[in-house]
Tab-separated table of C-alpha atoms in Angstrom:
chain	number	residue	atom	x	y	z
R	1	UNK	CA	0.000	0.000	0.000
R	2	UNK	CA	1.287	3.447	-0.847
R	3	UNK	CA	2.249	5.680	2.071
R	4	UNK	CA	-0.152	8.442	1.034
R	5	UNK	CA	-3.086	6.017	1.032
R	6	UNK	CA	-2.036	4.607	4.407
R	7	UNK	CA	-1.768	8.126	5.872
R	8	UNK	CA	-5.238	9.000	4.588
R	9	UNK	CA	-6.734	5.826	6.039
R	10	UNK	CA	-5.073	6.394	9.404
R	11	UNK	CA	-6.189	10.045	9.512
R	12	UNK	CA	-9.751	9.013	8.743
R	13	UNK	CA	-9.717	6.276	11.369
R	14	UNK	CA	-8.242	8.640	13.966
R	15	UNK	CA	-10.961	11.222	13.277
R	16	UNK	CA	-13.681	8.585	13.527
R	17	UNK	CA	-12.358	7.144	16.795
R	18	UNK	CA	-11.758	10.568	18.365
R	19	UNK	CA	-15.356	11.586	17.556
R	20	UNK	CA	-16.666	8.373	19.094
R	21	UNK	CA	-14.515	8.885	22.179
R	22	UNK	CA	-15.747	12.443	22.585
R	23	UNK	CA	-19.369	11.269	22.347
R	24	UNK	CA	-18.744	8.489	24.844
R	25	UNK	CA	-17.077	10.903	27.255
R	26	UNK	CA	-20.044	13.274	27.100
R	27	UNK	CA	-22.432	10.361	27.596
R	28	UNK	CA	-20.403	9.178	30.592
R	29	UNK	CA	-20.573	12.618	32.196
R	30	UNK	CA	-24.337	12.671	31.700
R	31	UNK	CA	-24.709	9.207	33.215
R	32	UNK	CA	-22.578	10.217	36.213
R	33	UNK	CA	-24.654	13.327	36.768
R	34	UNK	CA	-27.887	11.324	36.560
R	35	UNK	CA	-26.585	8.708	38.993
R	36	UNK	CA	-25.936	11.440	41.550
R	37	UNK	CA	-29.436	12.900	41.301
R	38	UNK	CA	-31.958	12.132	44.038
R	39	UNK	CA	-34.704	9.789	43.000
R	40	UNK	CA	-35.608	6.185	42.512
R	41	UNK	CA	-32.788	3.718	43.236
R	42	UNK	CA	-33.695	1.789	40.099
R	43	UNK	CA	-33.107	4.908	37.988
R	44	UNK	CA	-29.684	5.397	39.592
R	45	UNK	CA	-28.777	1.743	39.016
R	46	UNK	CA	-29.507	2.121	35.322
R	47	UNK	CA	-27.348	5.247	35.173
R	48	UNK	CA	-24.520	3.450	36.958
R	49	UNK	CA	-24.752	0.547	34.514
R	50	UNK	CA	-24.659	2.971	31.600
R	51	UNK	CA	-21.670	4.695	33.194
R	52	UNK	CA	-19.787	1.400	33.383
R	53	UNK	CA	-20.575	0.654	29.742
R	54	UNK	CA	-19.406	4.142	28.744
R	55	UNK	CA	-16.157	3.608	30.659
R	56	UNK	CA	-15.552	0.261	28.944
R	57	UNK	CA	-16.255	1.705	25.493
R	58	UNK	CA	-13.983	4.690	26.206
R	59	UNK	CA	-11.172	2.330	27.248
R	60	UNK	CA	-11.557	0.362	24.005
R	61	UNK	CA	-11.494	3.580	21.986
R	62	UNK	CA	-8.334	4.749	23.777
R	63	UNK	CA	-6.773	1.364	22.965
R	64	UNK	CA	-7.765	1.885	19.336
R	65	UNK	CA	-6.106	5.317	19.321
R	66	UNK	CA	-2.945	3.719	20.701
R	67	UNK	CA	-3.058	1.160	17.866
R	68	UNK	CA	-3.383	4.010	15.368
R	69	UNK	CA	-0.385	5.735	16.991
R	70	UNK	CA	1.647	2.536	16.606
R	71	UNK	CA	0.579	2.201	12.960
R	72	UNK	CA	1.640	5.792	12.278
R	73	UNK	CA	4.992	4.997	13.880
R	74	UNK	CA	5.402	1.968	11.625
R	75	UNK	CA	4.563	4.140	8.630
R	76	UNK	CA	7.337	6.577	9.615
R	77	UNK	CA	9.772	3.683	10.134
R	78	UNK	CA	8.910	2.092	6.807
R	79	UNK	CA	7.477	-1.094	8.344
R	80	UNK	CA	3.781	-0.311	7.868
R	81	UNK	CA	1.849	-3.149	6.272
R	82	UNK	CA	4.014	-5.914	7.715
R	83	UNK	CA	2.974	-8.292	10.457
R	84	UNK	CA	4.528	-7.601	13.835
R	85	UNK	CA	4.653	-11.325	14.501
R	86	UNK	CA	6.022	-12.767	11.269
R	87	UNK	CA	7.078	-9.819	9.147
R	88	UNK	CA	4.823	-11.072	6.355
R	89	UNK	CA	2.995	-8.467	4.290
R	90	UNK	CA	-0.515	-7.637	5.449
R	91	UNK	CA	-2.791	-7.622	2.386
R	92	UNK	CA	-4.020	-4.221	1.228
R	93	UNK	CA	-7.646	-5.369	1.603
R	94	UNK	CA	-7.049	-5.939	5.321
R	95	UNK	CA	-5.331	-2.575	5.703
R	96	UNK	CA	-8.219	-0.870	3.890
R	97	UNK	CA	-10.616	-2.435	6.402
R	98	UNK	CA	-8.313	-1.876	9.399
R	99	UNK	CA	-5.436	0.512	8.737
R	100	UNK	CA	-4.014	-0.168	12.203
R	101	UNK	CA	-3.823	-3.941	11.628
R	102	UNK	CA	-0.731	-5.418	13.234
R	103	UNK	CA	-1.151	-9.024	12.081
R	104	UNK	CA	-2.372	-10.912	9.041
R	105	UNK	CA	-5.905	-12.310	9.313
R	106	UNK	CA	-4.534	-15.805	9.864
R	107	UNK	CA	-2.228	-14.666	12.662
R	108	UNK	CA	-4.995	-12.653	14.315
R	109	UNK	CA	-7.187	-15.761	14.404
R	110	UNK	CA	-4.533	-17.856	16.162
R	111	UNK	CA	-4.793	-18.120	19.940
R	112	UNK	CA	-2.318	-15.962	21.809
R	113	UNK	CA	0.217	-17.446	24.203
R	114	UNK	CA	-0.165	-14.767	26.902
């Protein structure tokens, strides 16, 4: 994949994720404010549940931004589009779908040895 195309894909993905994170942050603030309001305990429980979901989504979005940062670093280093595990090329179709991909589809489907 050409560097210019990769940069455009990463910029677009960053913008999309940042917008989602901003929306989730606003939603989380609203849920926190609602949970602190006097009223029915059931209403507060729902707000607290929503708050936990917002926090989990925000954490995933921050992880996604970190993956985009790493992909941009690989682009600068000239290693973008290669698997971190094997060094094999990641197909352009996969990078179009996920410009921050770090592994080939086959490698991503293998169980990790963590």
